[in-house]
Tab-separated table of C-alpha atoms and ligand atoms in Angstrom:
chain	number	residue	atom	x	y	z
A	33	MET	CA	0.000	0.000	0.000
A	34	ILE	CA	1.172	3.567	-0.775
A	35	THR	CA	2.294	5.569	2.247
A	36	TYR	CA	0.157	8.641	2.342
A	37	GLN	CA	1.176	11.930	3.933
A	38	LEU	CA	-2.378	12.629	5.046
A	39	VAL	CA	-5.761	10.916	5.107
A	40	ILE	CA	-8.833	13.044	5.844
A	41	GLU	CA	-12.119	11.456	6.844
A	42	GLY	CA	-15.102	13.663	6.175
A	43	SER	CA	-17.920	14.631	3.863
A	44	TYR	CA	-17.412	17.233	1.192
A	45	PHE	CA	-18.748	19.531	-1.522
A	46	SER	CA	-17.052	19.835	-4.903
A	47	SER	CA	-18.277	21.337	-8.193
A	48	ALA	CA	-19.585	18.839	-10.739
A	49	SER	CA	-20.270	21.572	-13.309
A	50	PHE	CA	-20.915	25.327	-13.529
A	51	ASP	CA	-24.474	24.749	-12.349
A	52	LYS	CA	-24.021	21.975	-9.834
A	53	ALA	CA	-22.081	21.322	-6.639
A	54	ASP	CA	-22.038	17.687	-5.548
A	55	PHE	CA	-22.212	16.478	-1.979
A	56	THR	CA	-20.305	13.305	-1.031
A	57	PRO	CA	-20.910	11.757	2.407
A	58	GLU	CA	-18.215	10.420	4.749
A	59	SER	CA	-15.165	9.377	2.693
A	60	LEU	CA	-11.419	9.017	3.033
A	61	ILE	CA	-9.422	11.564	1.055
A	62	CYS	CA	-5.962	10.023	0.662
A	63	VAL	CA	-3.125	12.436	-0.102
A	64	ASP	CA	0.153	11.138	-1.492
A	65	GLN	CA	3.641	12.409	-0.648
A	66	SER	CA	3.579	14.928	-3.500
A	67	GLY	CA	0.391	16.547	-2.206
A	68	ILE	CA	-1.956	15.036	-4.773
A	69	ILE	CA	-5.228	13.299	-3.903
A	70	ASP	CA	-4.421	9.701	-4.758
A	71	ARG	CA	-7.806	8.202	-3.967
A	72	VAL	CA	-11.179	9.116	-2.516
A	73	ILE	CA	-12.582	6.038	-0.786
A	74	SER	CA	-16.275	5.780	0.036
A	75	VAL	CA	-17.512	3.861	3.088
A	76	SER	CA	-18.912	1.086	0.904
A	77	GLU	CA	-15.476	0.185	-0.493
A	78	ASN	CA	-13.771	-2.943	0.864
A	79	ASP	CA	-10.576	-1.408	2.086
A	80	TYR	CA	-12.102	1.649	3.817
A	81	GLN	CA	-11.409	0.282	7.303
A	82	THR	CA	-7.939	-1.030	6.421
A	83	VAL	CA	-6.816	2.296	4.972
A	84	LYS	CA	-8.343	4.181	7.882
A	85	GLN	CA	-6.626	1.927	10.442
A	86	ALA	CA	-3.263	2.293	8.676
A	87	ALA	CA	-3.700	6.077	8.759
A	88	ILE	CA	-4.478	5.955	12.486
A	89	ASP	CA	-1.419	3.760	13.095
A	90	ASN	CA	0.773	6.226	11.197
A	91	ASP	CA	-0.789	9.202	12.980
A	92	ILE	CA	-1.848	10.818	9.701
A	93	LEU	CA	-5.644	10.572	10.009
A	94	LYS	CA	-7.513	13.866	10.248
A	95	LYS	CA	-11.190	13.500	11.114
A	96	VAL	CA	-13.501	16.318	10.061
A	97	PRO	CA	-15.824	16.954	13.025
A	98	SER	CA	-19.571	16.529	12.686
A	99	GLY	CA	-21.141	19.781	11.404
A	100	SER	CA	-17.983	20.641	9.483
A	101	TYR	CA	-17.267	19.936	5.817
A	102	LEU	CA	-14.391	19.736	3.447
A	103	LEU	CA	-14.336	22.154	0.518
A	104	PRO	CA	-11.697	22.714	-2.159
A	105	GLY	CA	-9.370	25.644	-1.432
A	106	PHE	CA	-10.169	28.821	-3.355
A	107	THR	CA	-8.182	30.590	-6.040
A	108	ASP	CA	-8.026	34.380	-5.836
A	109	LEU	CA	-7.304	35.518	-9.403
A	110	HIS	CA	-6.599	39.171	-8.663
A	111	ILE	CA	-4.813	40.653	-5.657
A	112	HIS	CA	-2.683	43.791	-5.469
A	113	ALA	CA	-0.391	42.754	-2.629
A	114	PRO	CA	1.001	46.263	-1.920
A	115	GLN	CA	-2.508	47.662	-1.531
A	116	TRP	CA	-3.228	45.592	1.590
A	117	PRO	CA	-2.583	48.522	4.018
A	118	GLN	CA	-5.480	50.435	2.449
A	119	ALA	CA	-8.033	47.596	2.208
A	120	GLY	CA	-11.332	49.159	3.248
A	121	LEU	CA	-9.982	52.686	2.961
A	122	ALA	CA	-10.009	55.375	0.322
A	123	LEU	CA	-12.837	54.108	-1.861
A	124	ASP	CA	-14.346	57.510	-2.500
A	125	LYS	CA	-12.914	58.405	-5.910
A	126	PRO	CA	-13.235	57.003	-9.442
A	127	LEU	CA	-10.506	54.619	-10.622
A	128	ASN	CA	-8.084	57.014	-12.259
A	129	GLU	CA	-8.185	59.555	-9.408
A	130	TRP	CA	-7.988	56.747	-6.838
A	131	LEU	CA	-4.790	55.455	-8.474
A	132	ASN	CA	-3.090	58.849	-8.441
A	133	THR	CA	-4.339	60.071	-5.074
A	134	TYR	CA	-3.990	56.995	-2.897
A	135	THR	CA	-2.676	53.927	-4.629
A	136	PHE	CA	0.517	54.925	-6.409
A	137	PRO	CA	1.861	56.698	-3.277
A	138	LEU	CA	1.108	53.596	-1.200
A	139	GLU	CA	2.684	51.113	-3.623
A	140	ALA	CA	5.791	53.305	-3.859
A	141	LYS	CA	6.413	52.707	-0.137
A	142	PHE	CA	7.108	49.029	-0.774
A	143	LYS	CA	10.645	49.686	-1.946
A	144	ASP	CA	11.318	49.852	1.801
A	145	LEU	CA	11.763	46.106	2.313
A	146	ASN	CA	10.987	46.164	6.033
A	147	TYR	CA	7.693	47.856	5.307
A	148	ALA	CA	7.039	45.299	2.561
A	149	LYS	CA	7.799	42.364	4.828
A	150	LYS	CA	5.430	43.502	7.551
A	151	PHE	CA	2.428	43.967	5.249
A	152	TYR	CA	3.094	40.989	2.994
A	153	GLN	CA	3.285	38.659	5.960
A	154	SER	CA	-0.019	39.972	7.265
A	155	LEU	CA	-1.676	39.652	3.842
A	156	ILE	CA	-0.609	36.080	3.158
A	157	LYS	CA	-1.670	34.890	6.606
A	158	GLU	CA	-5.019	36.552	6.071
A	159	LEU	CA	-5.565	34.973	2.644
A	160	LEU	CA	-4.741	31.486	3.920
A	161	ALA	CA	-7.038	32.000	6.926
A	162	ASN	CA	-9.817	32.830	4.477
A	163	GLY	CA	-9.425	29.580	2.538
A	164	THR	CA	-7.442	30.972	-0.396
A	165	THR	CA	-4.909	28.323	-1.387
A	166	THR	CA	-3.734	29.903	-4.658
A	167	GLY	CA	-3.225	33.603	-5.333
A	168	LEU	CA	-2.462	35.532	-8.504
A	169	PHE	CA	-0.665	38.647	-7.295
A	170	PHE	CA	0.302	42.010	-8.681
A	171	GLY	CA	3.401	43.019	-6.745
A	172	SER	CA	4.800	46.533	-7.011
A	173	VAL	CA	7.311	48.079	-9.422
A	174	ASP	CA	10.209	47.150	-7.136
A	175	THR	CA	11.833	43.783	-7.918
A	176	ASN	CA	13.308	43.262	-4.457
A	177	ALA	CA	9.982	43.905	-2.744
A	178	ASN	CA	8.400	41.334	-5.064
A	179	LEU	CA	11.022	38.804	-4.005
A	180	VAL	CA	10.146	39.549	-0.363
A	181	LEU	CA	6.538	38.667	-1.208
A	182	ALA	CA	7.642	35.455	-2.915
A	183	LYS	CA	9.754	34.371	0.069
A	184	ILE	CA	6.840	34.941	2.449
A	185	CYS	CA	4.548	32.870	0.218
A	186	ALA	CA	7.181	30.106	0.192
A	187	LYS	CA	7.525	30.214	3.969
A	188	LEU	CA	3.799	30.262	4.734
A	189	GLY	CA	2.856	27.720	2.051
A	190	GLN	CA	0.757	29.913	-0.221
A	191	ARG	CA	0.752	28.800	-3.865
A	192	ALA	CA	1.544	32.038	-5.639
A	193	PHE	CA	1.693	33.500	-9.124
A	194	ILE	CA	3.482	36.839	-8.791
A	195	GLY	CA	4.178	39.678	-11.195
A	196	LYS	CA	6.522	42.627	-11.117
A	197	VAL	CA	4.267	45.500	-12.141
A	198	ALA	CA	5.457	47.199	-15.322
A	199	MET	CA	4.383	50.831	-15.786
A	200	ASP	CA	6.509	53.260	-17.784
A	201	ASN	CA	4.180	55.643	-19.602
A	202	HIS	CA	5.192	59.054	-18.280
A	203	ASP	CA	1.794	60.533	-19.222
A	204	GLN	CA	-0.059	58.176	-16.912
A	205	THR	CA	2.367	57.419	-14.077
A	206	PRO	CA	3.960	59.690	-11.451
A	207	ASP	CA	7.694	60.400	-11.415
A	208	TYR	CA	8.060	58.843	-7.932
A	209	TYR	CA	6.539	55.510	-8.989
A	210	ARG	CA	7.285	54.122	-12.424
A	211	ASP	CA	9.808	52.287	-14.562
A	212	GLU	CA	11.823	55.211	-15.891
A	213	THR	CA	12.174	53.696	-19.390
A	214	SER	CA	10.791	50.815	-21.395
A	215	GLN	CA	14.243	49.254	-21.229
A	216	ALA	CA	14.059	49.357	-17.399
A	217	ALA	CA	10.541	47.873	-17.311
A	218	LEU	CA	11.629	44.948	-19.479
A	219	SER	CA	15.015	44.247	-17.891
A	220	GLU	CA	13.530	44.409	-14.369
A	221	THR	CA	10.761	42.034	-15.454
A	222	GLU	CA	13.324	39.612	-16.838
A	223	SER	CA	15.463	39.895	-13.724
A	224	PHE	CA	12.427	39.150	-11.543
A	225	ILE	CA	11.566	36.100	-13.663
A	226	THR	CA	15.022	34.573	-13.294
A	227	GLN	CA	15.302	35.345	-9.573
A	228	LEU	CA	11.858	33.921	-8.826
A	229	GLN	CA	12.579	30.788	-10.817
A	230	LYS	CA	15.794	30.358	-8.840
A	231	LEU	CA	13.929	30.794	-5.553
A	232	GLN	CA	11.352	28.278	-6.714
A	233	GLN	CA	14.097	25.751	-7.449
A	234	GLU	CA	15.891	26.361	-4.148
A	235	THR	CA	12.803	26.137	-1.950
A	236	GLY	CA	10.598	23.752	-3.934
A	237	ALA	CA	7.762	26.206	-3.245
A	238	ASP	CA	4.975	26.523	-5.797
A	239	LEU	CA	5.864	29.941	-7.215
A	240	THR	CA	5.388	31.171	-10.779
A	241	PRO	CA	6.433	34.521	-12.276
A	242	VAL	CA	3.774	36.381	-14.220
A	243	ILE	CA	4.150	39.020	-16.937
A	244	THR	CA	2.336	42.090	-15.562
A	245	PRO	CA	1.667	45.213	-17.608
A	246	ARG	CA	-0.364	47.240	-15.077
A	247	PHE	CA	-2.925	48.173	-17.736
A	248	VAL	CA	-2.784	49.655	-21.192
A	249	PRO	CA	-2.766	53.325	-20.031
A	250	SER	CA	0.288	52.779	-17.762
A	251	CYS	CA	2.513	51.316	-20.484
A	252	THR	CA	4.236	52.542	-23.627
A	253	ASP	CA	3.859	50.610	-26.871
A	254	GLU	CA	7.460	49.348	-26.544
A	255	THR	CA	6.771	47.926	-23.103
A	256	LEU	CA	3.496	46.284	-24.126
A	257	GLN	CA	5.263	44.653	-27.094
A	258	GLY	CA	8.333	43.698	-25.064
A	259	LEU	CA	6.207	42.083	-22.359
A	260	GLY	CA	4.262	40.125	-24.976
A	261	ASP	CA	7.622	38.894	-26.313
A	262	LEU	CA	8.850	37.932	-22.820
A	263	ALA	CA	5.636	35.988	-22.123
A	264	GLN	CA	6.307	33.999	-25.254
A	265	LYS	CA	10.048	33.568	-24.631
A	266	TYR	CA	9.519	32.157	-21.123
A	267	ASN	CA	6.073	30.631	-21.769
A	268	LEU	CA	4.619	32.457	-18.792
A	269	PRO	CA	1.206	33.542	-17.587
A	270	ILE	CA	0.164	37.166	-18.102
A	271	GLN	CA	-2.043	39.379	-15.963
A	272	SER	CA	-3.429	42.838	-16.494
A	273	HIS	CA	-6.663	44.809	-16.317
A	274	CYS	CA	-9.028	44.904	-19.279
A	275	SER	CA	-12.074	47.123	-19.807
A	276	GLU	CA	-12.470	47.726	-16.098
A	277	SER	CA	-14.195	51.085	-16.388
A	278	ILE	CA	-15.704	53.452	-18.924
A	279	TRP	CA	-12.610	55.647	-18.583
A	280	GLU	CA	-10.221	52.755	-19.368
A	281	ASP	CA	-12.317	51.655	-22.333
A	282	GLN	CA	-12.340	55.153	-23.803
A	283	TYR	CA	-8.597	55.590	-23.199
A	284	ALA	CA	-7.797	52.645	-25.508
A	285	ILE	CA	-10.029	54.043	-28.236
A	286	ASP	CA	-8.503	57.513	-27.965
A	287	ARG	CA	-4.901	56.263	-28.054
A	288	PHE	CA	-5.144	53.328	-30.464
A	289	ASN	CA	-8.552	53.582	-32.105
A	290	LEU	CA	-9.019	50.030	-30.840
A	291	ARG	CA	-10.889	48.398	-27.999
A	292	ASP	CA	-8.872	47.648	-24.849
A	293	ALA	CA	-8.954	43.899	-25.528
A	294	GLU	CA	-7.794	44.445	-29.106
A	295	VAL	CA	-4.823	46.491	-27.905
A	296	LEU	CA	-3.788	43.678	-25.552
A	297	ALA	CA	-4.177	41.143	-28.363
A	298	LYS	CA	-2.139	43.272	-30.779
A	299	PHE	CA	0.830	43.154	-28.390
A	300	GLY	CA	0.615	39.394	-27.760
A	301	LEU	CA	-0.872	39.824	-24.301
A	302	LEU	CA	-4.111	37.885	-24.758
A	303	THR	CA	-3.025	34.256	-24.569
A	304	ASP	CA	-4.463	31.064	-23.118
A	305	LYS	CA	-2.320	31.758	-20.059
A	306	ALA	CA	-3.523	35.323	-19.599
A	307	VAL	CA	-5.901	36.412	-16.835
A	308	MET	CA	-7.503	39.805	-17.335
A	309	ALA	CA	-9.127	41.502	-14.384
A	310	HIS	CA	-12.639	42.933	-14.358
A	311	GLY	CA	-13.962	43.092	-17.938
A	312	THR	CA	-17.073	44.950	-16.822
A	313	GLN	CA	-17.196	46.806	-20.146
A	314	LEU	CA	-16.424	43.857	-22.437
A	315	SER	CA	-18.626	43.782	-25.546
A	316	ASP	CA	-19.829	40.605	-27.258
A	317	SER	CA	-17.050	40.992	-29.821
A	318	ASP	CA	-14.500	41.319	-26.992
A	319	LEU	CA	-15.842	38.098	-25.484
A	320	GLU	CA	-15.430	36.440	-28.880
A	321	LEU	CA	-11.804	37.568	-28.901
A	322	PHE	CA	-11.309	36.196	-25.371
A	323	GLU	CA	-12.860	32.922	-26.496
A	324	GLN	CA	-10.638	32.703	-29.553
A	325	LYS	CA	-7.508	33.450	-27.488
A	326	GLN	CA	-8.707	31.288	-24.557
A	327	THR	CA	-7.967	34.137	-22.176
A	328	ALA	CA	-9.543	34.080	-18.706
A	329	ILE	CA	-11.350	36.812	-16.765
A	330	ALA	CA	-10.874	37.576	-13.058
A	331	HIS	CA	-14.300	38.704	-11.888
A	332	CYS	CA	-13.967	41.069	-8.915
A	333	PRO	CA	-17.530	41.929	-7.954
A	334	ILE	CA	-16.835	43.958	-4.808
A	335	SER	CA	-14.275	46.143	-6.553
A	336	ASN	CA	-16.566	46.547	-9.554
A	337	ALA	CA	-19.230	48.118	-7.335
A	338	TYR	CA	-16.768	50.986	-6.748
A	339	PHE	CA	-14.858	51.266	-10.009
A	340	GLY	CA	-16.474	49.054	-12.643
A	341	ASN	CA	-19.296	51.355	-13.790
A	342	SER	CA	-21.363	48.188	-14.305
A	343	VAL	CA	-21.591	44.493	-13.497
A	344	MET	CA	-19.422	42.011	-15.391
A	345	ARG	CA	-21.579	39.588	-17.425
A	346	VAL	CA	-20.497	36.199	-16.120
A	347	GLN	CA	-23.294	34.292	-17.868
A	348	ALA	CA	-22.401	35.880	-21.223
A	349	ALA	CA	-18.747	34.892	-20.705
A	350	GLN	CA	-19.901	31.385	-19.843
A	351	GLN	CA	-21.918	31.217	-23.071
A	352	HIS	CA	-18.786	32.223	-24.983
A	353	HIS	CA	-16.822	29.463	-23.171
A	354	VAL	CA	-14.574	32.094	-21.615
A	355	LYS	CA	-12.889	30.954	-18.389
A	356	VAL	CA	-13.925	33.034	-15.368
A	357	GLY	CA	-12.723	32.936	-11.768
A	358	LEU	CA	-13.055	35.299	-8.811
A	359	GLY	CA	-10.717	37.954	-7.500
A	360	THR	CA	-10.750	40.120	-4.392
A	361	ASP	CA	-8.854	42.943	-6.155
A	362	ILE	CA	-7.419	44.047	-2.830
A	363	SER	CA	-7.789	47.025	-2.378
A	364	GLY	CA	-10.258	48.077	-5.076
A	365	GLY	CA	-12.241	45.431	-3.212
A	366	PHE	CA	-12.022	45.803	0.548
A	367	SER	CA	-12.327	42.155	1.551
A	368	PRO	CA	-9.621	39.457	1.451
A	369	SER	CA	-12.365	36.815	1.429
A	370	ILE	CA	-13.439	34.887	-1.648
A	371	TYR	CA	-16.604	33.976	0.296
A	372	ARG	CA	-17.504	37.689	0.404
A	373	ASN	CA	-16.844	37.855	-3.309
A	374	MET	CA	-19.026	34.818	-4.032
A	375	GLN	CA	-21.837	36.535	-2.140
A	376	GLN	CA	-21.316	39.813	-3.987
A	377	ALA	CA	-21.114	38.039	-7.359
A	378	ILE	CA	-24.567	36.601	-6.709
A	379	MET	CA	-26.023	39.880	-5.417
A	380	SER	CA	-24.586	41.941	-8.268
A	381	SER	CA	-25.921	39.459	-10.812
A	382	GLN	CA	-29.416	39.815	-9.374
A	383	MET	CA	-29.156	43.572	-9.813
A	384	LEU	CA	-27.981	43.149	-13.396
A	385	GLN	CA	-30.973	40.919	-14.066
A	386	ASP	CA	-33.301	43.492	-12.505
A	387	SER	CA	-31.788	46.240	-14.632
A	388	GLY	CA	-33.326	44.486	-17.613
A	389	GLN	CA	-30.611	42.114	-18.814
A	390	ALA	CA	-32.132	38.649	-19.131
A	391	ASN	CA	-30.319	35.452	-18.084
A	392	THR	CA	-27.645	37.132	-16.033
A	393	ARG	CA	-28.449	35.765	-12.575
A	394	LEU	CA	-25.914	33.590	-10.749
A	395	SER	CA	-26.631	30.881	-8.162
A	396	ALA	CA	-24.576	29.826	-5.153
A	397	SER	CA	-23.375	26.816	-7.186
A	398	ASN	CA	-22.259	29.113	-10.015
A	399	ALA	CA	-20.293	31.322	-7.613
A	400	PHE	CA	-18.692	28.294	-5.953
A	401	TYR	CA	-17.623	26.987	-9.358
A	402	LEU	CA	-15.947	30.336	-10.147
A	403	ALA	CA	-14.107	30.319	-6.788
A	404	THR	CA	-12.807	26.776	-7.239
A	405	VAL	CA	-12.806	25.271	-10.746
A	406	GLY	CA	-12.943	28.589	-12.623
A	407	GLY	CA	-9.872	30.027	-10.924
A	408	ALA	CA	-7.909	26.796	-11.246
A	409	LYS	CA	-8.670	26.477	-14.964
A	410	ALA	CA	-7.590	30.079	-15.562
A	411	LEU	CA	-4.163	29.238	-14.106
A	412	HIS	CA	-3.952	25.732	-15.607
A	413	ILE	CA	-3.555	24.085	-12.210
A	414	LYS	CA	-5.167	20.815	-11.180
A	415	SER	CA	-6.848	22.259	-8.122
A	416	GLY	CA	-10.349	23.284	-7.089
A	417	GLN	CA	-11.956	19.842	-7.015
A	418	ILE	CA	-11.905	17.032	-4.514
A	419	LYS	CA	-11.080	14.045	-6.640
A	420	ALA	CA	-8.224	11.710	-7.489
A	421	GLY	CA	-5.433	13.373	-9.439
A	422	PHE	CA	-6.117	16.865	-8.067
A	423	LYS	CA	-3.919	18.799	-5.650
A	424	ALA	CA	-4.999	18.429	-2.037
A	425	ASP	CA	-5.913	22.119	-1.692
A	426	LEU	CA	-8.574	21.894	0.958
A	427	GLN	CA	-10.412	23.772	3.689
A	428	ILE	CA	-12.373	22.410	6.619
A	429	VAL	CA	-15.352	24.651	7.225
A	430	GLN	CA	-17.862	24.643	10.025
A	431	ASP	CA	-21.565	25.132	9.303
A	432	GLN	CA	-22.353	27.507	12.144
A	433	TYR	CA	-26.112	26.914	11.928
A	434	PHE	CA	-25.855	23.130	11.842
A	435	GLU	CA	-27.788	22.792	15.100
A	436	LEU	CA	-30.519	25.234	14.154
A	437	SER	CA	-31.615	24.512	10.655
A	438	SER	CA	-32.245	21.853	8.022
A	439	ASN	CA	-29.464	19.423	7.261
A	440	GLN	CA	-30.188	18.672	3.642
A	441	ALA	CA	-26.977	18.818	1.654
A	442	SER	CA	-28.230	21.565	-0.676
A	443	GLU	CA	-29.107	23.767	2.286
A	444	ILE	CA	-25.856	23.127	4.100
A	445	PHE	CA	-24.093	24.112	0.888
A	446	GLU	CA	-25.904	27.432	0.577
A	447	ARG	CA	-25.317	28.202	4.246
A	448	LEU	CA	-21.610	27.577	3.775
A	449	VAL	CA	-21.503	29.939	0.798
A	450	TYR	CA	-23.469	32.676	2.571
A	451	HIS	CA	-22.403	32.401	6.213
A	452	THR	CA	-18.785	31.282	6.332
A	453	ASN	CA	-16.574	33.731	8.191
A	454	LYS	CA	-12.892	33.406	8.929
A	455	GLU	CA	-13.752	31.968	12.354
A	456	ASN	CA	-15.589	29.058	10.706
A	457	ILE	CA	-12.597	28.086	8.552
A	458	LYS	CA	-10.939	25.571	10.832
A	459	GLN	CA	-8.050	24.291	8.758
A	460	VAL	CA	-6.558	24.997	5.359
A	461	TYR	CA	-4.232	22.733	3.355
A	462	VAL	CA	-2.164	23.529	0.285
A	463	ALA	CA	-1.014	20.377	-1.534
A	464	GLY	CA	-1.698	18.369	1.619
A	465	LYS	CA	0.331	20.666	3.856
A	466	LEU	CA	-1.423	22.332	6.792
A	467	VAL	CA	-1.034	26.082	6.249
A	468	HIS	CA	-3.672	27.433	8.612
A	469	ASN	CA	-4.961	25.927	11.832
A	470	ASN	CA	-7.819	27.534	13.697
A	471	GLN	CA	-8.728	24.453	15.673
A	472	GLY	CA	-6.731	25.166	18.754
A	473	GLU	CA	-5.434	21.625	19.094
A	474	ASN	CA	-1.979	20.136	18.789
A	475	ASN	CA	-1.070	20.241	15.098
A	476	GLY	CA	-4.767	20.140	14.309
A	477	LYS	CA	-5.369	16.428	14.463
B	193	GUN	N1	-6.068	49.594	-13.061
B	193	GUN	C1	-4.759	49.884	-13.029
B	193	GUN	N2	-4.257	49.710	-11.808
B	193	GUN	C2	-5.269	49.275	-11.051
B	193	GUN	C3	-5.368	48.906	-9.673
B	193	GUN	O1	-4.416	48.946	-8.900
B	193	GUN	N3	-6.578	48.494	-9.251
B	193	GUN	C4	-7.658	48.447	-10.065
B	193	GUN	N4	-8.817	48.012	-9.579
B	193	GUN	N5	-7.592	48.800	-11.340
B	193	GUN	C5	-6.411	49.213	-11.824
B	194	FE	FE1	-6.874	45.425	-9.976
């Protein structure tokens, strides 16, 4: 028999499709030494007791308590790590003014590596405590600060995709916070890629560099083209913002006489490994372009309420077979919780429906799919589902109204989506490794 690193006994929810989350009663989730779910054994299988006993003997059995459930870990597809100190603050101006008044000055502070370390540590702990097992991060302009972020992710066990932010257009960036030239933006990006890859090899941590033009307005043509070339040269993921607001949409038309998505495509930045944040203003033809390029969208519903000028059309993206996951957009969105973003995605979709757009409503199952499968597909990782062959990215979550209300699986599921707070997230695992323990017992067993 294989020696597992961890066997979890419990019942769980996992997405079967965009429209359906499946419930599976009491099972053994067996995690191999590389952090992959090797088998899920149901009680009716012959060797259930044998495997369970072996796990007890090896002191690797984790029993999920009654009233708690196992869920896949979440993927947060859009986080600005250096905006964590202002999460919940400064949301009183439109996007472009917000960037210049609050956000660029804050991000500039991260070249002080002690400052960076303090806030990055706090952010990563907070994300893990909220059930986020994979994060796609915008860092800041400063390469060394981005390496500080990467080291903290490695130490705390967060799977992380991290980008050095490139922004060199003097018309749209302040002199105290920018890449001075296109040459600097590209060489710093390349230097970050090689240093992160080295760190990944040294630590074995799950870290991936990401090509990160901040957004079209922040970058010169040379930088947009050069970043597209680097993405191809290193075969790397790309992240940026696309059609986030009416202002951004109009900017692309004024400068290029093209739509924002078309500009990104022209410079080789819409690929099957690209994740574009927001897309609230995407037209049907933009969605067709996303479909053709197999580019994913990071839907950030809380942030969009402040800056998006409308609600992103998740159902339309779904109909175009465009991959969609969820993002917190710290700090355009104030909450580090993907649960809060699932709730907002549903609420915003109801408002879109009521504004007269048919077939736009999202269910709890839809939102859960975005948080798990959607995010994982966008990043091409085998995560977000509880089944053999997938990474053991898991969270143990307590249904706080278990004693009070119905215990039908569908109702438990909706309660978990709507009522889970940080306090109810008891343990979090990334690739089978315990990264957050809120159970108050010795090593959580
Ligand atoms: N567009 C360019 N930069 C940003 C940012 O930091 N946050 C958001 N929400 N949109 C942006
Ligand atoms: Fe953003």
